[in-house]
Every structure is written in C-alpha cells, then in structure tokens.
C-alpha cells in the first residue's frame, strides 16, 4: 500500500506532533475534507514579508485548484514555483469543559505543502466547470461558459496533494478527574455551515427557479 492509502505521514513536515493521534494522512479523509471547502488560505513569503491570503478553491483528482486575475501578486508568485502552505479548516463545535484550561473546539483541518503549477489553457474551461459543479450541481450546464478573452485573463493553478496531512478533533470535553464533581455545565455547542434562503436577483425574478436552487432552499443540496 502507498502512503496515500495508509495513515503514514508523507513527509517530516506533515507529521502531526502535538496530540499526534488526531493526525490523519489517508486520501479518503483528505478528499472529503477538501470537497466540503469553498475557501482555503495560502501562506507564502516574498520580499515584503510573510502573507496568508484566503481564496476560493476546489479539488479535482489529487490536486487542489485555485484561480484569479493574471495581475494577482499571490498567483504570480505561486506560479513561479515558490513553496507555499495551504490550509483548510472546518469548525464543528465549541467544547465547554468544567475548567477554563480544558475548553476546546471540534474541527477538521488540512495542511498541504508544496508548490503550485500552472493549468494549461486547454484544461481551464473544464476545471472551471468542476468548480461550478462543486458549488451547485447542474450550474455549469446553464450559464454562459467563459470565452477566450476571459480565460486568457485568468490564472489557474493547482497543487498536488502528495504532501498533506489532516488533523481532527471530535467528542466532548476532556476534563481532569478532580474537576468532574464541579457543578458546571459541560458539553459541546455544535456548529455547521448551513444554507439560508436564496436571494433572487431582481432582473431574474421572472425566471423559473432551477432545481438546485430549490434544493438549497430546502436544505437538501450537497
């Protein structure tokens, strides 16, 4: 079995050291976590210092994709092959313990190390379809596709998931034995990213609501 199929860290810098049992290195966990993400944060350094920039992202196969304007400072540097660190985090709950020290959070997070590579022009349109389908399945078949001018003005990059690690926490508070008898409420305040009612653009008010929007409204999307 390859490291991607087992729970073995692919490199020294991906090894989870603090609370090591929370580390996960298998592709199933990583892919599921990334497929729930709309935004990642990209850390990089240049002559002005260290930066961490949020940007839209999506997964296709064993790569994480980003895109933006050709004028983006971050994309220009990333396209040059500079080393970056990409992170994604889902917050699932606030953990309230009997002591202040043992309060925590339930979360799922991923860290990806490496360098981005440019996506060829002949794959940009297909990759953007994957992006749209990840937001709302069926959308790419209805909207106007990007034209040659728009695609030429767009930088699209991808980073391999070969050097990545996940770290998660689940469950309730981990209180010290001597605190268990304290008359203090303890437990978890669950959190989730939940869809709200769609807001129709006024100019589209007379257009029939597509099925994927109704599903979003009903909370059954995804």
PDB file of C-alpha atoms in Angstrom, residues 26-177:
ATOM      1  CA  UNK A  26      -5.244   8.890   4.187  1.00  0.00           C
ATOM      2  CA  UNK A  27      -6.698  10.164   0.915  1.00  0.00           C
ATOM      3  CA  UNK A  28     -10.321   9.419   1.842  1.00  0.00           C
ATOM      4  CA  UNK A  29     -10.238  11.783   4.811  1.00  0.00           C
ATOM      5  CA  UNK A  30      -8.319  14.459   2.902  1.00  0.00           C
ATOM      6  CA  UNK A  31     -10.579  14.377  -0.158  1.00  0.00           C
ATOM      7  CA  UNK A  32     -13.763  14.531   1.916  1.00  0.00           C
ATOM      8  CA  UNK A  33     -12.461  17.485   3.904  1.00  0.00           C
ATOM      9  CA  UNK A  34     -11.401  19.421   0.799  1.00  0.00           C
ATOM     10  CA  UNK A  35     -14.652  18.664  -1.025  1.00  0.00           C
ATOM     11  CA  UNK A  36     -16.550  20.477   1.727  1.00  0.00           C
ATOM     12  CA  UNK A  37     -14.357  23.562   1.428  1.00  0.00           C
ATOM     13  CA  UNK A  38     -15.164  26.710  -0.512  1.00  0.00           C
ATOM     14  CA  UNK A  39     -12.144  28.678   0.721  1.00  0.00           C
ATOM     15  CA  UNK A  40      -8.545  27.871   1.558  1.00  0.00           C
ATOM     16  CA  UNK A  41      -5.758  30.036   2.992  1.00  0.00           C
ATOM     17  CA  UNK A  42      -2.403  30.206   1.227  1.00  0.00           C
ATOM     18  CA  UNK A  43       0.705  31.209   3.169  1.00  0.00           C
ATOM     19  CA  UNK A  44       3.763  32.425   1.266  1.00  0.00           C
ATOM     20  CA  UNK A  45       6.635  34.841   1.648  1.00  0.00           C
ATOM     21  CA  UNK A  46       8.116  37.471  -0.634  1.00  0.00           C
ATOM     22  CA  UNK A  47      10.401  40.464  -0.337  1.00  0.00           C
ATOM     23  CA  UNK A  48       7.751  42.265   1.733  1.00  0.00           C
ATOM     24  CA  UNK A  49       7.399  39.541   4.355  1.00  0.00           C
ATOM     25  CA  UNK A  50       5.048  36.650   5.091  1.00  0.00           C
ATOM     26  CA  UNK A  51       1.427  36.644   3.900  1.00  0.00           C
ATOM     27  CA  UNK A  52      -1.632  34.426   4.292  1.00  0.00           C
ATOM     28  CA  UNK A  53      -4.374  35.025   1.731  1.00  0.00           C
ATOM     29  CA  UNK A  54      -7.853  33.445   1.559  1.00  0.00           C
ATOM     30  CA  UNK A  55      -9.047  32.337  -1.864  1.00  0.00           C
ATOM     31  CA  UNK A  56     -11.656  30.081  -3.456  1.00  0.00           C
ATOM     32  CA  UNK A  57     -10.579  26.502  -4.047  1.00  0.00           C
ATOM     33  CA  UNK A  58     -11.789  23.165  -5.333  1.00  0.00           C
ATOM     34  CA  UNK A  59     -10.456  19.631  -5.682  1.00  0.00           C
ATOM     35  CA  UNK A  60     -10.129  17.621  -8.865  1.00  0.00           C
ATOM     36  CA  UNK A  61      -8.461  14.257  -8.500  1.00  0.00           C
ATOM     37  CA  UNK A  62      -5.289  14.510  -6.433  1.00  0.00           C
ATOM     38  CA  UNK A  63      -4.926  18.271  -6.903  1.00  0.00           C
ATOM     39  CA  UNK A  64      -6.323  21.393  -5.244  1.00  0.00           C
ATOM     40  CA  UNK A  65      -7.116  24.188  -7.688  1.00  0.00           C
ATOM     41  CA  UNK A  66      -7.211  27.974  -7.322  1.00  0.00           C
ATOM     42  CA  UNK A  67      -7.756  30.752  -9.856  1.00  0.00           C
ATOM     43  CA  UNK A  68      -7.840  34.506 -10.195  1.00  0.00           C
ATOM     44  CA  UNK A  69      -6.718  37.520 -12.149  1.00  0.00           C
ATOM     45  CA  UNK A  70      -3.437  37.449 -14.042  1.00  0.00           C
ATOM     46  CA  UNK A  71      -2.491  40.543 -12.047  1.00  0.00           C
ATOM     47  CA  UNK A  72      -2.692  38.829  -8.650  1.00  0.00           C
ATOM     48  CA  UNK A  73       0.566  39.154  -6.701  1.00  0.00           C
ATOM     49  CA  UNK A  74      -0.081  35.863  -4.930  1.00  0.00           C
ATOM     50  CA  UNK A  75      -0.816  33.967  -8.134  1.00  0.00           C
ATOM     51  CA  UNK A  76       2.235  35.385  -9.873  1.00  0.00           C
ATOM     52  CA  UNK A  77       4.481  34.243  -7.039  1.00  0.00           C
ATOM     53  CA  UNK A  78       2.757  30.858  -6.752  1.00  0.00           C
ATOM     54  CA  UNK A  79       3.071  30.304 -10.495  1.00  0.00           C
ATOM     55  CA  UNK A  80       6.833  30.825 -10.215  1.00  0.00           C
ATOM     56  CA  UNK A  81       7.146  27.590  -8.232  1.00  0.00           C
ATOM     57  CA  UNK A  82       7.566  29.163  -4.792  1.00  0.00           C
ATOM     58  CA  UNK A  83       6.972  26.929  -1.782  1.00  0.00           C
ATOM     59  CA  UNK A  84       3.602  27.534  -0.120  1.00  0.00           C
ATOM     60  CA  UNK A  85       1.482  26.137   2.683  1.00  0.00           C
ATOM     61  CA  UNK A  86      -2.249  25.757   2.045  1.00  0.00           C
ATOM     62  CA  UNK A  87      -4.755  25.235   4.861  1.00  0.00           C
ATOM     63  CA  UNK A  88      -8.454  24.412   5.127  1.00  0.00           C
ATOM     64  CA  UNK A  89     -10.415  24.308   8.392  1.00  0.00           C
ATOM     65  CA  UNK A  90     -13.994  23.321   9.264  1.00  0.00           C
ATOM     66  CA  UNK A  91     -15.190  24.302  12.746  1.00  0.00           C
ATOM     67  CA  UNK A  92     -17.687  21.713  14.025  1.00  0.00           C
ATOM     68  CA  UNK A  93     -18.271  22.760  17.619  1.00  0.00           C
ATOM     69  CA  UNK A  94     -17.189  24.625  20.735  1.00  0.00           C
ATOM     70  CA  UNK A  95     -16.239  22.281  23.564  1.00  0.00           C
ATOM     71  CA  UNK A  96     -17.107  23.595  27.026  1.00  0.00           C
ATOM     72  CA  UNK A  97     -15.245  21.883  29.842  1.00  0.00           C
ATOM     73  CA  UNK A  98     -15.505  22.196  33.620  1.00  0.00           C
ATOM     74  CA  UNK A  99     -12.220  24.072  33.754  1.00  0.00           C
ATOM     75  CA  UNK A 100     -11.179  27.051  31.670  1.00  0.00           C
ATOM     76  CA  UNK A 101      -7.951  25.289  30.679  1.00  0.00           C
ATOM     77  CA  UNK A 102      -9.703  22.294  29.090  1.00  0.00           C
ATOM     78  CA  UNK A 103     -12.066  24.206  26.799  1.00  0.00           C
ATOM     79  CA  UNK A 104     -11.501  23.203  23.192  1.00  0.00           C
ATOM     80  CA  UNK A 105     -13.016  23.030  19.708  1.00  0.00           C
ATOM     81  CA  UNK A 106     -14.113  20.208  17.445  1.00  0.00           C
ATOM     82  CA  UNK A 107     -12.660  20.688  13.983  1.00  0.00           C
ATOM     83  CA  UNK A 108     -11.404  19.114  10.775  1.00  0.00           C
ATOM     84  CA  UNK A 109      -8.345  20.671   9.200  1.00  0.00           C
ATOM     85  CA  UNK A 110      -5.922  20.007   6.371  1.00  0.00           C
ATOM     86  CA  UNK A 111      -2.448  21.327   5.593  1.00  0.00           C
ATOM     87  CA  UNK A 112      -0.876  20.961   2.146  1.00  0.00           C
ATOM     88  CA  UNK A 113       2.781  21.677   1.417  1.00  0.00           C
ATOM     89  CA  UNK A 114       4.425  22.106  -1.952  1.00  0.00           C
ATOM     90  CA  UNK A 115       4.344  24.383  -4.962  1.00  0.00           C
ATOM     91  CA  UNK A 116       1.650  25.235  -7.478  1.00  0.00           C
ATOM     92  CA  UNK A 117       1.835  24.565 -11.184  1.00  0.00           C
ATOM     93  CA  UNK A 118       0.002  26.323 -13.996  1.00  0.00           C
ATOM     94  CA  UNK A 119      -3.058  24.669 -15.503  1.00  0.00           C
ATOM     95  CA  UNK A 120      -2.848  24.529 -19.294  1.00  0.00           C
ATOM     96  CA  UNK A 121      -5.186  26.736 -21.311  1.00  0.00           C
ATOM     97  CA  UNK A 122      -6.950  23.738 -22.828  1.00  0.00           C
ATOM     98  CA  UNK A 123      -7.997  22.495 -19.358  1.00  0.00           C
ATOM     99  CA  UNK A 124      -9.114  25.815 -17.819  1.00  0.00           C
ATOM    100  CA  UNK A 125     -12.722  25.644 -19.025  1.00  0.00           C
ATOM    101  CA  UNK A 126     -13.204  22.050 -17.855  1.00  0.00           C
ATOM    102  CA  UNK A 127     -11.629  22.831 -14.480  1.00  0.00           C
ATOM    103  CA  UNK A 128     -13.945  25.814 -14.003  1.00  0.00           C
ATOM    104  CA  UNK A 129     -16.895  23.518 -14.716  1.00  0.00           C
ATOM    105  CA  UNK A 130     -15.717  21.306 -11.840  1.00  0.00           C
ATOM    106  CA  UNK A 131     -15.596  24.437  -9.644  1.00  0.00           C
ATOM    107  CA  UNK A 132     -19.155  25.439 -10.561  1.00  0.00           C
ATOM    108  CA  UNK A 133     -20.487  21.916 -10.120  1.00  0.00           C
ATOM    109  CA  UNK A 134     -18.973  21.824  -6.640  1.00  0.00           C
ATOM    110  CA  UNK A 135     -20.952  24.924  -5.720  1.00  0.00           C
ATOM    111  CA  UNK A 136     -24.262  23.958  -7.335  1.00  0.00           C
ATOM    112  CA  UNK A 137     -24.550  20.719  -9.357  1.00  0.00           C
ATOM    113  CA  UNK A 138     -26.030  21.482 -12.772  1.00  0.00           C
ATOM    114  CA  UNK A 139     -24.994  25.130 -12.849  1.00  0.00           C
ATOM    115  CA  UNK A 140     -22.231  24.711 -15.425  1.00  0.00           C
ATOM    116  CA  UNK A 141     -24.781  23.461 -17.970  1.00  0.00           C
ATOM    117  CA  UNK A 142     -26.919  26.612 -17.694  1.00  0.00           C
ATOM    118  CA  UNK A 143     -24.559  29.580 -17.543  1.00  0.00           C
ATOM    119  CA  UNK A 144     -22.545  31.106 -20.367  1.00  0.00           C
ATOM    120  CA  UNK A 145     -19.150  29.469 -20.431  1.00  0.00           C
ATOM    121  CA  UNK A 146     -16.051  31.591 -20.170  1.00  0.00           C
ATOM    122  CA  UNK A 147     -14.926  32.956 -23.516  1.00  0.00           C
ATOM    123  CA  UNK A 148     -11.372  33.010 -24.850  1.00  0.00           C
ATOM    124  CA  UNK A 149     -10.715  36.544 -23.560  1.00  0.00           C
ATOM    125  CA  UNK A 150     -11.946  35.736 -20.048  1.00  0.00           C
ATOM    126  CA  UNK A 151      -9.972  32.510 -19.851  1.00  0.00           C
ATOM    127  CA  UNK A 152      -6.830  34.265 -21.120  1.00  0.00           C
ATOM    128  CA  UNK A 153      -7.209  36.855 -18.323  1.00  0.00           C
ATOM    129  CA  UNK A 154      -7.430  34.089 -15.705  1.00  0.00           C
ATOM    130  CA  UNK A 155      -4.518  32.390 -13.996  1.00  0.00           C
ATOM    131  CA  UNK A 156      -5.376  28.871 -12.861  1.00  0.00           C
ATOM    132  CA  UNK A 157      -3.025  26.876 -10.664  1.00  0.00           C
ATOM    133  CA  UNK A 158      -3.081  23.503  -8.977  1.00  0.00           C
ATOM    134  CA  UNK A 159      -1.081  21.944  -6.167  1.00  0.00           C
ATOM    135  CA  UNK A 160      -0.504  18.235  -5.667  1.00  0.00           C
ATOM    136  CA  UNK A 161      -1.992  16.605  -2.572  1.00  0.00           C
ATOM    137  CA  UNK A 162       1.020  14.316  -2.267  1.00  0.00           C
ATOM    138  CA  UNK A 163       2.359  16.162   0.790  1.00  0.00           C
ATOM    139  CA  UNK A 164      -0.662  16.751   3.006  1.00  0.00           C
ATOM    140  CA  UNK A 165      -1.959  15.980   6.471  1.00  0.00           C
ATOM    141  CA  UNK A 166      -5.296  16.233   8.257  1.00  0.00           C
ATOM    142  CA  UNK A 167      -5.951  16.821  11.930  1.00  0.00           C
ATOM    143  CA  UNK A 168      -9.345  16.429  13.570  1.00  0.00           C
ATOM    144  CA  UNK A 169     -10.988  16.570  16.971  1.00  0.00           C
ATOM    145  CA  UNK A 170     -14.376  15.100  17.868  1.00  0.00           C
ATOM    146  CA  UNK A 171     -16.254  14.348  21.053  1.00  0.00           C
ATOM    147  CA  UNK A 172     -16.869  16.048  24.350  1.00  0.00           C
ATOM    148  CA  UNK A 173     -14.696  17.759  26.944  1.00  0.00           C
ATOM    149  CA  UNK A 174     -11.654  16.014  28.385  1.00  0.00           C
ATOM    150  CA  UNK A 175     -11.831  17.123  31.998  1.00  0.00           C
ATOM    151  CA  UNK A 176      -9.343  16.320  34.729  1.00  0.00           C
ATOM    152  CA  UNK A 177     -10.594  13.749  37.226  1.00  0.00           C
TER     153      UNK A 177
END
